[in-house]
GROMACS .gro file of C-alpha atoms in nm:
model
  357
    1MET     CA    1   8.410  -3.640  12.476
    2PRO     CA    2   8.178  -3.818  12.226
    3LEU     CA    3   8.249  -3.551  11.962
    4LEU     CA    4   8.625  -3.577  12.007
    5GLU     CA    5   8.609  -3.956  11.998
    6ALA     CA    6   8.394  -3.951  11.684
    7ALA     CA    7   8.652  -3.727  11.517
    8GLY     CA    8   8.927  -3.977  11.598
    9ILE     CA    9   9.110  -3.742  11.833
   10LEU     CA   10   9.311  -3.910  12.105
   11PHE     CA   11   9.319  -3.726  12.436
   12THR     CA   12   9.413  -3.755  12.800
   13MET     CA   13   9.170  -3.604  13.050
   14GLN     CA   14   9.291  -3.448  13.375
   15GLU     CA   15   9.046  -3.302  13.624
   16THR     CA   16   9.170  -3.005  13.826
   17LYS     CA   17   9.139  -3.049  14.200
   18TYR     CA   18   9.218  -2.704  14.340
   19GLN     CA   19   9.300  -2.346  14.246
   20LEU     CA   20   9.620  -2.317  14.035
   21HIS     CA   21   9.619  -2.693  13.968
   22ALA     CA   22   9.592  -2.628  13.593
   23GLN     CA   23   9.891  -2.392  13.620
   24GLU     CA   24  10.095  -2.668  13.787
   25ILE     CA   25   9.992  -2.919  13.519
   26ALA     CA   26  10.090  -2.685  13.234
   27HIS     CA   27  10.419  -2.605  13.403
   28SER     CA   28  10.528  -2.970  13.425
   29LEU     CA   29  10.349  -3.130  13.129
   30ASP     CA   30  10.553  -3.324  12.872
   31LEU     CA   31  10.444  -3.118  12.573
   32MET     CA   32  10.612  -3.348  12.321
   33LYS     CA   33  10.322  -3.592  12.373
   34TYR     CA   34  10.046  -3.351  12.274
   35ASP     CA   35   9.929  -3.133  11.984
   36GLY     CA   36   9.724  -2.902  12.203
   37ILE     CA   37   9.576  -2.830  12.546
   38VAL     CA   38   9.198  -2.793  12.575
   39CYS     CA   39   9.033  -2.636  12.880
   40VAL     CA   40   8.677  -2.745  12.961
   41SER     CA   41   8.599  -2.467  13.202
   42GLY     CA   42   8.537  -2.100  13.244
   43ASP     CA   43   8.813  -1.856  13.155
   44GLY     CA   44   9.002  -1.916  13.481
   45VAL     CA   45   9.156  -2.251  13.386
   46LEU     CA   46   9.271  -2.112  13.049
   47VAL     CA   47   9.446  -1.827  13.230
   48GLU     CA   48   9.614  -2.074  13.466
   49VAL     CA   49   9.741  -2.278  13.171
   50VAL     CA   50   9.886  -1.970  13.002
   51ASN     CA   51  10.064  -1.872  13.324
   52GLY     CA   52  10.198  -2.226  13.371
   53LEU     CA   53  10.337  -2.237  13.017
   54LEU     CA   54  10.502  -1.896  13.047
   55GLN     CA   55  10.670  -1.985  13.378
   56ARG     CA   56  10.852  -2.281  13.222
   57GLU     CA   57  11.219  -2.267  13.130
   58ASP     CA   58  11.119  -2.361  12.774
   59TRP     CA   59  10.843  -2.099  12.769
   60ASP     CA   60  10.928  -1.982  12.417
   61THR     CA   61  10.836  -2.320  12.268
   62ALA     CA   62  10.571  -2.409  12.528
   63ILE     CA   63  10.356  -2.104  12.455
   64LYS     CA   64  10.335  -2.210  12.088
   65VAL     CA   65  10.129  -2.516  12.184
   66PRO     CA   66   9.772  -2.441  12.063
   67LEU     CA   67   9.517  -2.385  12.338
   68GLY     CA   68   9.146  -2.460  12.320
   69ILE     CA   69   8.850  -2.354  12.530
   70ILE     CA   70   8.517  -2.534  12.572
   71PRO     CA   71   8.287  -2.311  12.782
   72ALA     CA   72   8.181  -2.472  13.110
   73GLY     CA   73   8.204  -2.196  13.370
   74THR     CA   74   8.045  -1.874  13.491
   75GLY     CA   75   8.270  -1.653  13.282
   76ASN     CA   76   8.316  -1.768  12.923
   77GLY     CA   77   8.443  -1.453  12.757
   78MET     CA   78   8.713  -1.615  12.545
   79ALA     CA   79   8.482  -1.881  12.396
   80LYS     CA   80   8.216  -1.619  12.325
   81SER     CA   81   8.472  -1.388  12.162
   82LEU     CA   82   8.608  -1.663  11.938
   83LEU     CA   83   8.268  -1.786  11.819
   84HIS     CA   84   8.124  -1.435  11.778
   85SER     CA   85   8.422  -1.327  11.567
   86VAL     CA   86   8.307  -1.555  11.282
   87GLY     CA   87   7.934  -1.522  11.340
   88ASP     CA   88   7.892  -1.865  11.499
   89LEU     CA   89   7.630  -1.930  11.764
   90TYR     CA   90   7.774  -1.949  12.113
   91SER     CA   91   7.739  -2.314  12.217
   92VAL     CA   92   7.945  -2.601  12.353
   93PRO     CA   93   7.919  -2.810  12.031
   94ASN     CA   94   8.040  -2.518  11.818
   95ALA     CA   95   8.336  -2.466  12.051
   96VAL     CA   96   8.422  -2.838  12.022
   97PHE     CA   97   8.390  -2.832  11.641
   98ALA     CA   98   8.634  -2.539  11.625
   99ILE     CA   99   8.893  -2.750  11.806
  100ILE     CA  100   8.827  -3.057  11.590
  101GLN     CA  101   8.874  -2.851  11.272
  102GLY     CA  102   9.214  -2.745  11.402
  103HIS     CA  103   9.207  -2.387  11.274
  104LYS     CA  104   9.430  -2.162  11.485
  105ARG     CA  105   9.490  -1.793  11.540
  106SER     CA  106   9.738  -1.583  11.736
  107LEU     CA  107   9.643  -1.434  12.071
  108ASP     CA  108   9.794  -1.134  12.249
  109VAL     CA  109   9.918  -1.189  12.604
  110ALA     CA  110   9.948  -0.904  12.855
  111SER     CA  111  10.208  -0.902  13.132
  112VAL     CA  112  10.069  -0.756  13.456
  113VAL     CA  113  10.365  -0.648  13.665
  114GLN     CA  114  10.431  -0.489  14.003
  115GLY     CA  115  10.794  -0.484  14.103
  116GLY     CA  116  10.923  -0.840  14.073
  117THR     CA  117  10.575  -0.994  14.074
  118LYS     CA  118  10.423  -1.094  13.741
  119PHE     CA  119  10.089  -1.230  13.618
  120PHE     CA  120   9.995  -1.310  13.258
  121SER     CA  121   9.651  -1.203  13.137
  122VAL     CA  122   9.458  -1.293  12.823
  123LEU     CA  123   9.122  -1.136  12.910
  124MET     CA  124   9.106  -0.819  13.117
  125LEU     CA  125   9.193  -0.612  13.421
  126THR     CA  126   8.929  -0.417  13.613
  127TRP     CA  127   8.927  -0.166  13.896
  128GLY     CA  128   8.635   0.026  14.043
  129LEU     CA  129   8.269  -0.046  13.968
  130ILE     CA  130   8.308  -0.359  13.752
  131ALA     CA  131   8.561  -0.524  13.985
  132ASP     CA  132   8.344  -0.443  14.287
  133ILE     CA  133   8.040  -0.601  14.121
  134ASP     CA  134   8.230  -0.907  14.002
  135ILE     CA  135   8.398  -0.989  14.332
  136GLU     CA  136   8.165  -0.854  14.602
  137SER     CA  137   7.854  -1.012  14.446
  138GLU     CA  138   7.996  -1.355  14.530
  139LYS     CA  139   7.815  -1.337  14.863
  140TYR     CA  140   7.488  -1.344  14.666
  141ARG     CA  141   7.582  -1.648  14.459
  142TRP     CA  142   7.270  -1.823  14.591
  143MET     CA  143   7.073  -1.588  14.362
  144GLY     CA  144   7.226  -1.745  14.053
  145SER     CA  145   7.297  -1.523  13.752
  146ALA     CA  146   7.061  -1.258  13.895
  147ARG     CA  147   7.324  -1.172  14.154
  148LEU     CA  148   7.516  -0.956  13.904
  149ASP     CA  149   7.210  -0.755  13.803
  150PHE     CA  150   7.106  -0.713  14.166
  151TYR     CA  151   7.449  -0.605  14.286
  152SER     CA  152   7.502  -0.376  13.985
  153LEU     CA  153   7.189  -0.184  14.084
  154LEU     CA  154   7.298  -0.177  14.448
  155ARG     CA  155   7.642  -0.041  14.361
  156ILE     CA  156   7.506   0.225  14.124
  157MET     CA  157   7.257   0.347  14.383
  158ASN     CA  158   7.542   0.365  14.638
  159LEU     CA  159   7.804   0.475  14.388
  160ARG     CA  160   8.170   0.471  14.482
  161LYS     CA  161   8.447   0.678  14.329
  162TYR     CA  162   8.817   0.616  14.372
  163SER     CA  163   9.111   0.851  14.359
  164GLY     CA  164   9.403   0.737  14.151
  165LEU     CA  165   9.601   0.783  13.832
  166VAL     CA  166   9.616   0.598  13.501
  167GLN     CA  167   9.901   0.633  13.252
  168PHE     CA  168   9.921   0.479  12.906
  169VAL     CA  169  10.105   0.459  12.578
  170PRO     CA  170   9.833   0.530  12.320
  171ALA     CA  171   9.793   0.339  11.996
  172PRO     CA  172   9.816   0.542  11.674
  173GLY     CA  173   9.508   0.758  11.643
  174TYR     CA  174   9.454   0.787  12.018
  175GLU     CA  175   9.730   1.037  12.099
  176GLY     CA  176   9.478   1.306  12.187
  177TYR     CA  177   9.356   1.133  12.502
  178GLY     CA  178   9.493   1.241  12.839
  179GLU     CA  179   9.778   1.477  12.914
  180PRO     CA  180  10.142   1.418  12.813
  181ILE     CA  181  10.377   1.323  13.096
  182LYS     CA  182  10.741   1.240  13.145
  183GLN     CA  183  10.756   0.867  13.215
  184ILE     CA  184  10.929   0.770  13.540
  185ASP     CA  185  11.149   0.461  13.549
  186TYR     CA  186  10.899   0.194  13.648
  187HIS     CA  187  11.162  -0.052  13.773
  188LYS     CA  188  11.316   0.180  14.031
  189ASP     CA  189  11.079   0.053  14.304
  190GLU     CA  190  11.097  -0.319  14.225
  191THR     CA  191  11.208  -0.421  14.572
  192THR     CA  192  10.949  -0.212  14.758
  193CYS     CA  193  10.654  -0.337  14.551
  194SER     CA  194  10.717  -0.708  14.609
  195GLN     CA  195  10.495  -0.870  14.871
  196GLU     CA  196  10.639  -1.031  15.182
  197GLY     CA  197  10.669  -1.406  15.159
  198GLN     CA  198  10.672  -1.407  14.778
  199GLU     CA  199  11.047  -1.432  14.724
  200SER     CA  200  11.026  -1.790  14.597
  201ASN     CA  201  10.740  -1.699  14.364
  202VAL     CA  202  10.934  -1.407  14.219
  203GLU     CA  203  11.242  -1.622  14.176
  204ALA     CA  204  11.038  -1.884  13.990
  205GLN     CA  205  10.893  -1.620  13.760
  206THR     CA  206  11.238  -1.496  13.658
  207GLN     CA  207  11.303  -1.838  13.506
  208GLY     CA  208  11.019  -1.800  13.256
  209TYR     CA  209  10.897  -1.541  13.010
  210PRO     CA  210  11.045  -1.201  13.104
  211GLY     CA  211  10.772  -0.996  12.938
  212PRO     CA  212  10.777  -0.775  12.628
  213GLN     CA  213  11.117  -0.621  12.558
  214ILE     CA  214  11.011  -0.263  12.492
  215ASP     CA  215  11.196   0.057  12.581
  216PHE     CA  216  10.914   0.270  12.717
  217GLN     CA  217  11.153   0.540  12.836
  218THR     CA  218  11.166   0.673  12.481
  219THR     CA  219  10.787   0.646  12.438
  220GLU     CA  220  10.540   0.925  12.502
  221TRP     CA  221  10.315   0.837  12.793
  222ARG     CA  222   9.989   1.018  12.866
  223ALA     CA  223   9.780   1.034  13.182
  224LEU     CA  224   9.429   1.071  13.317
  225ASP     CA  225   9.374   1.172  13.678
  226GLY     CA  226   9.087   1.064  13.901
  227PRO     CA  227   8.856   1.028  14.066
  228PHE     CA  228   8.736   0.723  13.872
  229ILE     CA  229   8.415   0.524  13.871
  230SER     CA  230   8.553   0.240  13.663
  231VAL     CA  231   8.867   0.134  13.475
  232TRP     CA  232   8.838  -0.171  13.248
  233ILE     CA  233   9.127  -0.297  13.032
  234ASN     CA  234   9.037  -0.563  12.775
  235ASN     CA  235   9.221  -0.803  12.544
  236VAL     CA  236   8.914  -0.956  12.373
  237PRO     CA  237   8.565  -0.817  12.300
  238TRP     CA  238   8.356  -1.025  12.541
  239ALA     CA  239   8.399  -1.061  12.919
  240SER     CA  240   8.125  -1.323  12.940
  241GLU     CA  241   7.860  -1.466  12.711
  242ASN     CA  242   7.636  -1.159  12.760
  243VAL     CA  243   7.879  -0.878  12.846
  244MET     CA  244   8.069  -0.700  12.566
  245PRO     CA  245   8.295  -0.433  12.718
  246ALA     CA  246   8.532  -0.386  12.421
  247PRO     CA  247   8.358  -0.411  12.082
  248ASP     CA  248   8.670  -0.301  11.891
  249ALA     CA  249   8.913  -0.540  12.061
  250LYS     CA  250   9.112  -0.777  11.837
  251PHE     CA  251   9.280  -1.104  11.927
  252SER     CA  252   9.627  -1.012  11.802
  253ASP     CA  253   9.653  -0.642  11.718
  254GLY     CA  254   9.914  -0.577  11.987
  255TYR     CA  255   9.688  -0.338  12.181
  256LEU     CA  256   9.464  -0.341  12.486
  257ASP     CA  257   9.125  -0.169  12.479
  258ALA     CA  258   9.080   0.066  12.775
  259VAL     CA  259   8.733   0.169  12.895
  260ILE     CA  260   8.738   0.448  13.154
  261ILE     CA  261   8.448   0.618  13.332
  262ARG     CA  262   8.539   0.913  13.552
  263ASP     CA  263   8.219   1.107  13.602
  264CYS     CA  264   7.867   0.992  13.523
  265PRO     CA  265   7.520   1.057  13.670
  266LYS     CA  266   7.360   0.752  13.826
  267SER     CA  267   7.072   0.751  13.577
  268ALA     CA  268   7.314   0.758  13.282
  269LEU     CA  269   7.530   0.491  13.444
  270LEU     CA  270   7.230   0.262  13.481
  271ASP     CA  271   7.157   0.313  13.111
  272LEU     CA  272   7.518   0.225  13.026
  273MET     CA  273   7.492  -0.102  13.216
  274LEU     CA  274   7.179  -0.192  13.018
  275LYS     CA  275   7.370  -0.138  12.693
  276ILE     CA  276   7.677  -0.338  12.791
  277SER     CA  277   7.537  -0.657  12.639
  278ASP     CA  278   7.605  -0.535  12.284
  279GLY     CA  279   7.892  -0.291  12.344
  280SER     CA  280   7.691   0.016  12.242
  281TYR     CA  281   7.756   0.176  12.581
  282VAL     CA  282   8.101   0.287  12.461
  283LYS     CA  283   7.934   0.554  12.243
  284SER     CA  284   7.828   0.746  12.554
  285PRO     CA  285   8.003   1.080  12.619
  286TYR     CA  286   8.064   0.956  12.972
  287VAL     CA  287   8.285   0.671  12.846
  288THR     CA  288   8.648   0.712  12.737
  289TYR     CA  289   8.739   0.428  12.500
  290LEU     CA  290   9.089   0.398  12.355
  291LYS     CA  291   9.352   0.148  12.248
  292VAL     CA  292   9.685   0.136  12.431
  293LYS     CA  293  10.017  -0.046  12.397
  294ALA     CA  294  10.091  -0.023  12.769
  295PHE     CA  295   9.888   0.079  13.072
  296ARG     CA  296   9.982   0.175  13.425
  297LEU     CA  297   9.737   0.192  13.715
  298GLU     CA  298   9.796   0.362  14.050
  299PRO     CA  299   9.481   0.270  14.247
  300GLY     CA  300   9.386   0.507  14.526
  301ARG     CA  301   9.147   0.529  14.818
  302ARG     CA  302   8.771   0.560  14.804
  303VAL     CA  303   8.653   0.921  14.780
  304GLY     CA  304   8.499   1.022  15.113
  305ASN     CA  305   8.634   0.715  15.293
  306PRO     CA  306   9.015   0.711  15.291
  307ASP     CA  307   9.030   0.393  15.501
  308LYS     CA  308   8.875   0.201  15.212
  309GLY     CA  309   9.031   0.109  14.881
  310GLY     CA  310   8.908  -0.086  14.584
  311ILE     CA  311   8.970  -0.421  14.417
  312VAL     CA  312   9.202  -0.487  14.125
  313ASP     CA  313   9.071  -0.791  13.938
  314SER     CA  314   9.258  -0.958  13.652
  315ASP     CA  315   9.088  -1.235  13.453
  316GLY     CA  316   8.841  -1.296  13.735
  317GLU     CA  317   9.094  -1.319  14.017
  318VAL     CA  318   9.168  -1.057  14.283
  319ILE     CA  319   9.532  -0.952  14.248
  320ALA     CA  320   9.517  -0.653  14.486
  321ARG     CA  321   9.268  -0.536  14.747
  322GLY     CA  322   9.266  -0.215  14.949
  323ASP     CA  323   8.995  -0.259  15.211
  324ARG     CA  324   9.204  -0.079  15.470
  325PHE     CA  325   9.533   0.099  15.440
  326HIS     CA  326   9.716  -0.157  15.653
  327ASP     CA  327   9.493  -0.457  15.586
  328ARG     CA  328   9.648  -0.798  15.650
  329SER     CA  329   9.477  -0.923  15.335
  330GLN     CA  330   9.735  -0.726  15.136
  331HIS     CA  331   9.971  -1.018  15.191
  332GLU     CA  332   9.712  -1.273  15.078
  333ASN     CA  333   9.694  -1.122  14.731
  334LEU     CA  334   9.948  -1.141  14.452
  335MET     CA  335  10.016  -0.766  14.449
  336ALA     CA  336   9.988  -0.468  14.683
  337TYR     CA  337   9.713  -0.209  14.654
  338GLY     CA  338   9.849   0.140  14.590
  339PRO     CA  339  10.187   0.092  14.418
  340PRO     CA  340  10.176   0.105  14.036
  341ILE     CA  341  10.055  -0.198  13.842
  342GLN     CA  342  10.168  -0.200  13.480
  343MET     CA  343  10.033  -0.392  13.179
  344THR     CA  344  10.225  -0.442  12.857
  345VAL     CA  345  10.109  -0.653  12.565
  346ASP     CA  346  10.306  -0.899  12.352
  347ARG     CA  347  10.143  -0.927  12.013
  348GLY     CA  348  10.035  -1.277  11.912
  349LEU     CA  349  10.246  -1.450  12.175
  350ALA     CA  350  10.002  -1.740  12.230
  351THR     CA  351   9.809  -1.960  11.986
  352ILE     CA  352   9.446  -2.062  12.029
  353PHE     CA  353   9.210  -2.293  11.841
  354SER     CA  354   8.953  -2.077  11.666
  355PRO     CA  355   8.652  -2.140  11.437
  356ALA     CA  356   8.732  -2.084  11.072
  357ARG     CA  357   8.566  -1.797  10.890
   0.00000   0.00000   0.00000
């Protein structure tokens, strides 16, 4: 606040009180009164704001409002990515200065869709090892930041693999990955994929941004079959201030960076996790790294334990969980575990305050 005040910037501060509060604020905010929306938080509040703007009737003008991020959470991947892109030190003052300077850049937005249910992502989607570590380690939050290192080691020593299928539309230069397939009409099972009790949510989403208008039926899709250790789809290079899963990711290239691990010895996997802080792990022969225009995930059951599934995590929030085949928690999540979840990217849809080069 002192930095913004010293720069002569007028602002209104609103503290969020509960989950999705920022989404509600962005959905109803009178945008004519403001030149930008700044989130002082981790990445979660930024994601809520993007979803709120894109669910408005005037989404096409609302999403052009510049967004800012001042890191103040456990996951600060967007702020780290923005500052690192110009060689700036990751710090709160530098993030504030970037907003004061008013330099802006375009930001890709991915639509995560299952049937009639939609979620907008600006960071990542994970399934398998990384999602398990991120979500299940919450029970060790009392350990502080060490919880992630501790639970990473625990999960590698008791490694899980998941059956499933991934399909993708490769970016130019990545056509050699996977096997060619004939794409099935994704929308044919819209009604069966929607969760019970979500009719009003689906109806509200149809009033906003419909998603990228791309005819994928005429596009060559390719596929990789499981079992999988980890699937990690990224929109920006950094997932947090010390985790760099996608070193080649760009803010507005129109592609998502997919990181897939299917088979890897535990010793090599431990080495990969140690190299994730600088992105060098992607050079391993056990890692498949490619850029995609669209991605489709069909998450399956845990190998050796068909009553157990995994976790699908998008931008730090669980969107699907498959603990048991008929688990009640299915209806507590945004999407169902098992039916296809598709991601498509809209190039440069959003605008974000960014440090100048």
